[in-house]
Tab-separated table of C-alpha atoms and ligand atoms in Angstrom:
chain	number	residue	atom	x	y	z
A	1	UNK	CA	0.000	0.000	0.000
A	2	UNK	CA	1.085	3.591	-0.422
A	3	UNK	CA	3.124	5.107	2.389
A	4	UNK	CA	2.504	8.792	1.739
A	5	UNK	CA	-0.593	10.999	2.005
A	6	UNK	CA	-2.174	8.874	4.742
A	7	UNK	CA	-3.666	9.869	8.070
A	8	UNK	CA	-1.881	7.709	10.633
A	9	UNK	CA	-2.606	7.138	14.323
A	10	UNK	CA	0.236	5.642	16.379
A	11	UNK	CA	-0.658	4.635	19.923
A	12	UNK	CA	2.235	5.213	22.339
A	13	UNK	CA	3.910	7.384	19.718
A	14	UNK	CA	5.616	9.666	22.228
A	15	UNK	CA	8.770	7.561	22.725
A	16	UNK	CA	10.769	4.526	21.600
A	17	UNK	CA	9.494	2.486	18.678
A	18	UNK	CA	6.312	4.582	18.312
A	19	UNK	CA	8.194	7.871	18.011
A	20	UNK	CA	10.549	6.387	15.384
A	21	UNK	CA	7.503	5.202	13.404
A	22	UNK	CA	5.949	8.672	13.750
A	23	UNK	CA	9.121	10.258	12.334
A	24	UNK	CA	9.219	7.783	9.421
A	25	UNK	CA	5.619	8.619	8.463
A	26	UNK	CA	6.212	12.376	8.862
A	27	UNK	CA	9.258	12.138	6.567
A	28	UNK	CA	6.993	10.572	3.931
A	29	UNK	CA	4.433	13.413	4.080
A	30	UNK	CA	1.725	11.714	6.071
A	31	UNK	CA	-0.540	13.370	8.634
A	32	UNK	CA	0.580	11.839	11.937
A	33	UNK	CA	-1.392	11.583	15.178
A	34	UNK	CA	0.093	10.071	18.340
A	35	UNK	CA	-1.353	9.314	21.764
A	36	UNK	CA	0.002	8.468	25.206
A	37	UNK	CA	-0.650	8.978	28.917
A	38	UNK	CA	2.173	11.346	29.858
A	39	UNK	CA	1.471	14.969	28.768
A	40	UNK	CA	5.135	15.983	29.114
A	41	UNK	CA	6.268	13.221	26.721
A	42	UNK	CA	3.584	14.309	24.217
A	43	UNK	CA	4.686	17.947	24.553
A	44	UNK	CA	8.303	16.928	23.976
A	45	UNK	CA	7.301	15.024	20.817
A	46	UNK	CA	5.457	18.177	19.610
A	47	UNK	CA	8.527	20.320	20.255
A	48	UNK	CA	10.657	17.898	18.230
A	49	UNK	CA	8.086	17.503	15.432
A	50	UNK	CA	5.793	20.583	15.422
A	51	UNK	CA	3.613	19.105	12.645
A	52	UNK	CA	2.609	16.104	14.818
A	53	UNK	CA	-0.898	15.947	16.377
A	54	UNK	CA	-1.157	14.643	19.947
A	55	UNK	CA	-3.893	13.191	22.151
A	56	UNK	CA	-3.691	12.456	25.840
A	57	UNK	CA	-5.262	8.987	26.008
A	58	UNK	CA	-4.783	5.876	28.117
A	59	UNK	CA	-5.724	3.085	25.709
A	60	UNK	CA	-6.609	0.743	28.588
A	61	UNK	CA	-9.617	3.012	29.320
A	62	UNK	CA	-12.433	2.523	26.778
A	63	UNK	CA	-14.034	5.914	27.524
A	64	UNK	CA	-10.743	7.733	26.788
A	65	UNK	CA	-10.320	5.735	23.565
A	66	UNK	CA	-13.849	6.590	22.411
A	67	UNK	CA	-13.361	10.294	23.246
A	68	UNK	CA	-10.128	10.311	21.215
A	69	UNK	CA	-11.852	8.774	18.186
A	70	UNK	CA	-14.747	11.248	18.374
A	71	UNK	CA	-12.138	14.042	18.288
A	72	UNK	CA	-10.152	12.391	15.449
A	73	UNK	CA	-13.323	12.066	13.367
A	74	UNK	CA	-14.358	15.678	13.875
A	75	UNK	CA	-10.850	17.188	13.489
A	76	UNK	CA	-9.447	15.074	10.653
A	77	UNK	CA	-12.480	13.376	9.056
A	78	UNK	CA	-10.546	10.244	8.190
A	79	UNK	CA	-7.972	7.716	9.356
A	80	UNK	CA	-6.419	5.113	7.122
A	81	UNK	CA	-3.490	3.661	9.089
A	82	UNK	CA	-3.663	2.573	12.723
A	83	UNK	CA	-0.414	1.482	14.383
A	84	UNK	CA	-1.118	-0.454	17.583
A	85	UNK	CA	2.193	0.222	19.290
A	86	UNK	CA	1.468	1.231	22.914
A	87	UNK	CA	2.633	-1.472	25.261
A	88	UNK	CA	4.189	-2.171	28.596
A	89	UNK	CA	6.884	-4.753	29.422
A	90	UNK	CA	7.497	-6.023	32.952
A	91	UNK	CA	10.139	-8.485	34.139
A	92	UNK	CA	9.124	-10.484	37.208
A	93	UNK	CA	8.994	-13.847	38.879
A	94	UNK	CA	5.373	-15.026	38.821
A	95	UNK	CA	5.942	-17.454	41.718
A	96	UNK	CA	7.680	-15.160	44.220
A	97	UNK	CA	6.882	-11.574	43.261
A	98	UNK	CA	4.071	-10.092	45.391
A	99	UNK	CA	3.163	-7.679	42.584
A	100	UNK	CA	2.880	-10.429	39.962
A	101	UNK	CA	-0.898	-10.169	39.552
A	102	UNK	CA	-0.950	-6.364	39.470
A	103	UNK	CA	1.861	-6.390	36.905
A	104	UNK	CA	0.109	-9.014	34.800
A	105	UNK	CA	-3.222	-7.159	34.908
A	106	UNK	CA	-1.545	-3.939	33.737
A	107	UNK	CA	0.142	-5.768	30.856
A	108	UNK	CA	-3.119	-7.392	29.780
A	109	UNK	CA	-5.071	-4.135	30.109
A	110	UNK	CA	-2.736	-2.121	27.879
A	111	UNK	CA	-1.178	-4.634	25.502
A	112	UNK	CA	-4.237	-6.744	24.819
A	113	UNK	CA	-7.451	-5.010	25.914
A	114	UNK	CA	-6.157	-1.553	24.962
A	115	UNK	CA	-5.303	-2.798	21.470
A	116	UNK	CA	-8.789	-4.296	21.119
A	117	UNK	CA	-10.491	-1.054	22.249
A	118	UNK	CA	-8.466	1.055	19.810
A	119	UNK	CA	-8.884	-1.365	16.902
A	120	UNK	CA	-12.655	-1.611	17.391
A	121	UNK	CA	-13.004	2.181	17.644
A	122	UNK	CA	-10.843	2.716	14.526
A	123	UNK	CA	-12.649	0.234	12.276
A	124	UNK	CA	-15.544	2.497	11.130
A	125	UNK	CA	-13.005	5.067	9.871
A	126	UNK	CA	-10.647	2.446	8.384
A	127	UNK	CA	-13.500	0.715	6.547
A	128	UNK	CA	-14.592	4.034	5.080
A	129	UNK	CA	-11.452	4.640	2.979
A	130	UNK	CA	-10.303	3.016	-0.289
A	131	UNK	CA	-7.054	1.689	1.228
A	132	UNK	CA	-6.253	1.286	4.899
A	133	UNK	CA	-4.187	-0.738	7.351
A	134	UNK	CA	-4.033	-1.954	10.910
A	135	UNK	CA	-0.454	-2.550	12.075
A	136	UNK	CA	0.208	-4.282	15.376
A	137	UNK	CA	3.637	-4.236	16.992
A	138	UNK	CA	3.757	-7.608	18.703
A	139	UNK	CA	7.089	-9.274	19.540
A	140	UNK	CA	9.042	-12.422	18.753
A	141	UNK	CA	8.342	-13.469	22.381
A	142	UNK	CA	4.705	-13.882	21.305
A	143	UNK	CA	5.955	-16.894	19.368
A	144	UNK	CA	8.893	-17.970	21.518
A	145	UNK	CA	7.793	-17.252	25.107
A	146	UNK	CA	10.181	-15.870	27.717
A	147	UNK	CA	9.822	-16.948	31.373
A	148	UNK	CA	11.218	-13.554	32.485
A	149	UNK	CA	8.350	-11.802	30.690
A	150	UNK	CA	5.662	-14.437	30.975
A	151	UNK	CA	2.459	-12.389	30.930
A	152	UNK	CA	3.984	-9.931	28.431
A	153	UNK	CA	4.778	-12.912	26.143
A	154	UNK	CA	1.211	-14.167	26.597
A	155	UNK	CA	-0.271	-10.802	25.559
A	156	UNK	CA	1.928	-10.773	22.450
A	157	UNK	CA	0.913	-14.362	21.606
A	158	UNK	CA	-2.719	-13.256	21.863
A	159	UNK	CA	-2.027	-10.280	19.567
A	160	UNK	CA	-0.370	-12.609	17.045
A	161	UNK	CA	-3.448	-14.835	17.006
A	162	UNK	CA	-5.788	-11.820	16.903
A	163	UNK	CA	-3.897	-10.302	13.948
A	164	UNK	CA	-4.096	-13.512	11.938
A	165	UNK	CA	-7.829	-13.925	12.547
A	166	UNK	CA	-8.614	-10.256	11.964
A	167	UNK	CA	-6.734	-10.433	8.656
A	168	UNK	CA	-9.128	-13.169	7.569
A	169	UNK	CA	-12.245	-11.360	8.824
A	170	UNK	CA	-11.222	-8.224	6.901
A	171	UNK	CA	-10.187	-10.069	3.729
A	172	UNK	CA	-13.019	-8.693	1.570
A	173	UNK	CA	-12.556	-5.112	2.796
A	174	UNK	CA	-10.014	-2.330	2.087
A	175	UNK	CA	-8.339	-2.932	5.476
A	176	UNK	CA	-5.051	-4.861	5.423
A	177	UNK	CA	-3.686	-6.279	8.670
A	178	UNK	CA	0.060	-6.204	9.358
A	179	UNK	CA	2.037	-7.588	12.283
A	180	UNK	CA	5.588	-6.584	13.188
A	181	UNK	CA	7.612	-8.900	15.448
A	182	UNK	CA	10.735	-7.109	16.669
A	183	UNK	CA	13.565	-8.644	18.697
A	184	UNK	CA	14.955	-6.501	21.573
A	185	UNK	CA	14.830	-2.838	20.591
A	186	UNK	CA	16.951	-0.140	22.162
A	187	UNK	CA	14.278	1.739	24.156
A	188	UNK	CA	13.572	2.752	27.749
A	189	UNK	CA	11.260	-0.269	28.135
A	190	UNK	CA	14.117	-2.811	28.130
A	191	UNK	CA	16.957	-0.774	29.583
A	192	UNK	CA	17.552	-3.497	32.214
A	193	UNK	CA	18.436	-6.007	29.460
A	194	UNK	CA	22.099	-5.913	28.555
A	195	UNK	CA	22.201	-7.566	25.140
A	196	UNK	CA	22.402	-6.557	21.491
A	197	UNK	CA	19.327	-4.647	20.350
A	198	UNK	CA	18.082	-3.207	17.082
A	199	UNK	CA	17.332	0.507	16.913
A	200	UNK	CA	13.771	1.914	16.871
A	201	UNK	CA	14.613	3.382	13.442
A	202	UNK	CA	15.311	-0.112	12.070
A	203	UNK	CA	11.836	-1.206	13.204
A	204	UNK	CA	10.245	1.851	11.564
A	205	UNK	CA	12.130	1.265	8.295
A	206	UNK	CA	11.126	-2.402	8.237
A	207	UNK	CA	7.484	-1.437	8.774
A	208	UNK	CA	7.496	1.075	5.895
A	209	UNK	CA	9.034	-1.559	3.606
A	210	UNK	CA	6.434	-4.127	4.702
A	211	UNK	CA	3.576	-1.708	3.931
A	212	UNK	CA	5.001	-0.968	0.455
A	213	UNK	CA	5.387	-4.656	-0.397
A	214	UNK	CA	2.208	-5.893	1.345
A	215	UNK	CA	4.296	-8.171	3.534
A	216	UNK	CA	1.769	-8.845	6.269
A	217	UNK	CA	3.875	-10.565	8.917
A	218	UNK	CA	7.428	-9.428	9.441
A	219	UNK	CA	10.218	-10.409	11.792
A	220	UNK	CA	13.191	-8.109	12.211
A	221	UNK	CA	16.914	-8.917	12.593
A	222	UNK	CA	17.569	-11.649	15.209
A	223	UNK	CA	13.813	-12.293	15.430
A	224	UNK	CA	14.082	-14.006	12.019
A	225	UNK	CA	16.677	-16.516	13.263
A	226	UNK	CA	14.636	-17.228	16.388
A	227	UNK	CA	11.522	-17.726	14.253
A	228	UNK	CA	13.259	-20.340	12.093
A	229	UNK	CA	14.805	-22.040	15.140
A	230	UNK	CA	11.290	-22.207	16.613
A	231	UNK	CA	9.909	-23.846	13.465
A	232	UNK	CA	12.641	-26.458	13.665
A	233	UNK	CA	12.398	-27.034	17.430
A	234	UNK	CA	10.189	-24.898	19.744
A	235	UNK	CA	11.973	-26.216	22.851
A	236	UNK	CA	15.392	-25.356	21.424
A	237	UNK	CA	14.287	-21.816	20.500
A	238	UNK	CA	12.828	-21.300	23.987
A	239	UNK	CA	16.093	-22.544	25.505
A	240	UNK	CA	18.164	-20.108	23.394
A	241	UNK	CA	15.974	-17.157	24.409
A	242	UNK	CA	15.861	-18.153	28.084
A	243	UNK	CA	19.648	-18.361	28.215
A	244	UNK	CA	20.080	-15.066	26.365
A	245	UNK	CA	17.758	-13.150	28.722
A	246	UNK	CA	19.155	-14.747	31.887
A	247	UNK	CA	22.681	-13.755	30.819
A	248	UNK	CA	21.530	-10.251	29.814
A	249	UNK	CA	19.760	-9.657	33.145
A	250	UNK	CA	22.786	-10.958	35.100
A	251	UNK	CA	25.181	-8.796	33.058
A	252	UNK	CA	23.058	-5.723	33.794
A	253	UNK	CA	22.850	-6.561	37.510
A	254	UNK	CA	26.677	-6.718	37.583
A	255	UNK	CA	26.946	-3.333	35.843
A	256	UNK	CA	24.483	-1.642	38.226
A	257	UNK	CA	25.764	-3.103	41.522
B	301	LIG	N1	11.751	-2.519	23.322
B	301	LIG	C1	11.705	-3.780	22.912
B	301	LIG	O1	12.675	-4.559	23.092
B	301	LIG	C2	10.493	-4.313	22.191
B	301	LIG	C3	10.604	-5.555	21.535
B	301	LIG	C4	9.491	-6.067	20.878
B	301	LIG	C5	8.301	-5.362	20.871
B	301	LIG	N2	8.218	-4.160	21.513
B	301	LIG	C6	6.932	-3.452	21.516
B	301	LIG	O2	7.079	-2.169	20.947
B	301	LIG	C7	6.064	-1.314	21.484
B	301	LIG	C8	6.711	-0.019	21.946
B	301	LIG	O3	7.615	-0.314	23.007
B	301	LIG	P1	8.908	0.570	23.315
B	301	LIG	O4	10.024	-0.365	23.511
B	301	LIG	O5	9.018	1.667	22.323
B	301	LIG	O6	8.513	1.132	24.750
B	301	LIG	P2	8.496	2.617	25.354
B	301	LIG	O7	9.644	3.418	24.879
B	301	LIG	O8	8.284	2.402	26.811
B	301	LIG	O9	7.190	3.235	24.699
B	301	LIG	C9	5.928	2.803	25.038
B	301	LIG	C10	4.934	3.849	24.577
B	301	LIG	O10	3.610	3.389	24.875
B	301	LIG	C11	2.941	4.389	25.639
B	301	LIG	N3	1.979	3.724	26.499
B	301	LIG	C12	2.219	2.757	27.424
B	301	LIG	N4	1.073	2.381	28.019
B	301	LIG	C13	0.091	3.122	27.438
B	301	LIG	C14	-1.307	3.200	27.627
B	301	LIG	N5	-1.963	2.447	28.530
B	301	LIG	N6	-2.011	4.068	26.867
B	301	LIG	C15	-1.388	4.858	25.963
B	301	LIG	N7	-0.070	4.822	25.735
B	301	LIG	C16	0.659	3.970	26.481
B	301	LIG	C17	4.043	5.162	26.362
B	301	LIG	O11	3.695	6.484	26.676
B	301	LIG	P3	3.081	6.901	28.127
B	301	LIG	O12	3.925	6.244	29.162
B	301	LIG	O13	3.125	8.380	28.130
B	301	LIG	O14	1.675	6.390	28.112
B	301	LIG	C18	5.118	5.180	25.272
B	301	LIG	O15	4.880	6.224	24.365
B	301	LIG	C19	5.387	-2.097	22.613
B	301	LIG	O16	4.187	-2.665	22.155
B	301	LIG	C20	6.386	-3.195	22.914
B	301	LIG	O17	5.786	-4.322	23.457
B	301	LIG	C21	9.288	-3.609	22.170
């Protein structure tokens, strides 16, 4: 699909992967809208990119999502690309951590329920344009689960399944469904992981290429190798990832103590 002249909403576009995607769309002459919960982060994004449009919106709250879409409809009239990017990653021990359930609930509320609320609210606008797309930023851990991020991995597995089914439900419509599975990306969200990471810009560039070539499911950098290892032996792929994260967390603990 074309990557210029669109109206694009990126949830969680005020930092990390979302901000890099916002910049990539701005560079290609699209109208870009971002949302997030922290007004200061949104204001900073506006200072960096004055042409960006911002909404204060917690996607885990359906009333805030619906208010944002009412405003988008009246201010812009259309929307033809939705990027479901907002997400939260927590590292914890489900057995021993007292906050495990609170952490897990927050991950499910934003990563999974929030994505459903936004997607449902966006559909009337997306269905009303000749060419449109829903992009979901999942993760390779949705396919190869990580015990250090067990509920996070579960939410991403659910988003992978949701994306595949939604793609089929929307087959006879103008809405194409894309899924991006990054490996570790160099953002604030995973600063406690000391391992090699791709840059947010690499994720944004891969997404733009996928849109242009109608490549609906993409894996980036090391995520590709893990995907193929998983096809060959799921247990082996899980073992590789478990070892990598355990080493990365230990290495970081050494650096910070
Ligand atoms: N970093 C990685 O290694 C990695 C790997 C694979 C996939 N991903 C995925 O990439 C996406 C972006 O992550 P990131 O690494 O760029 O993290 P990040 O830098 O922490 O950015 C997350 C963004 O989401 C927003 N956000 C979080 N909860 C929200 C909510 N309830 N409502 C609205 N906005 C919310 C944050 O803004 P506010 O705090 O202001 O709300 C922020 O703009 C996530 O879906 C993540 O799972 C990341």
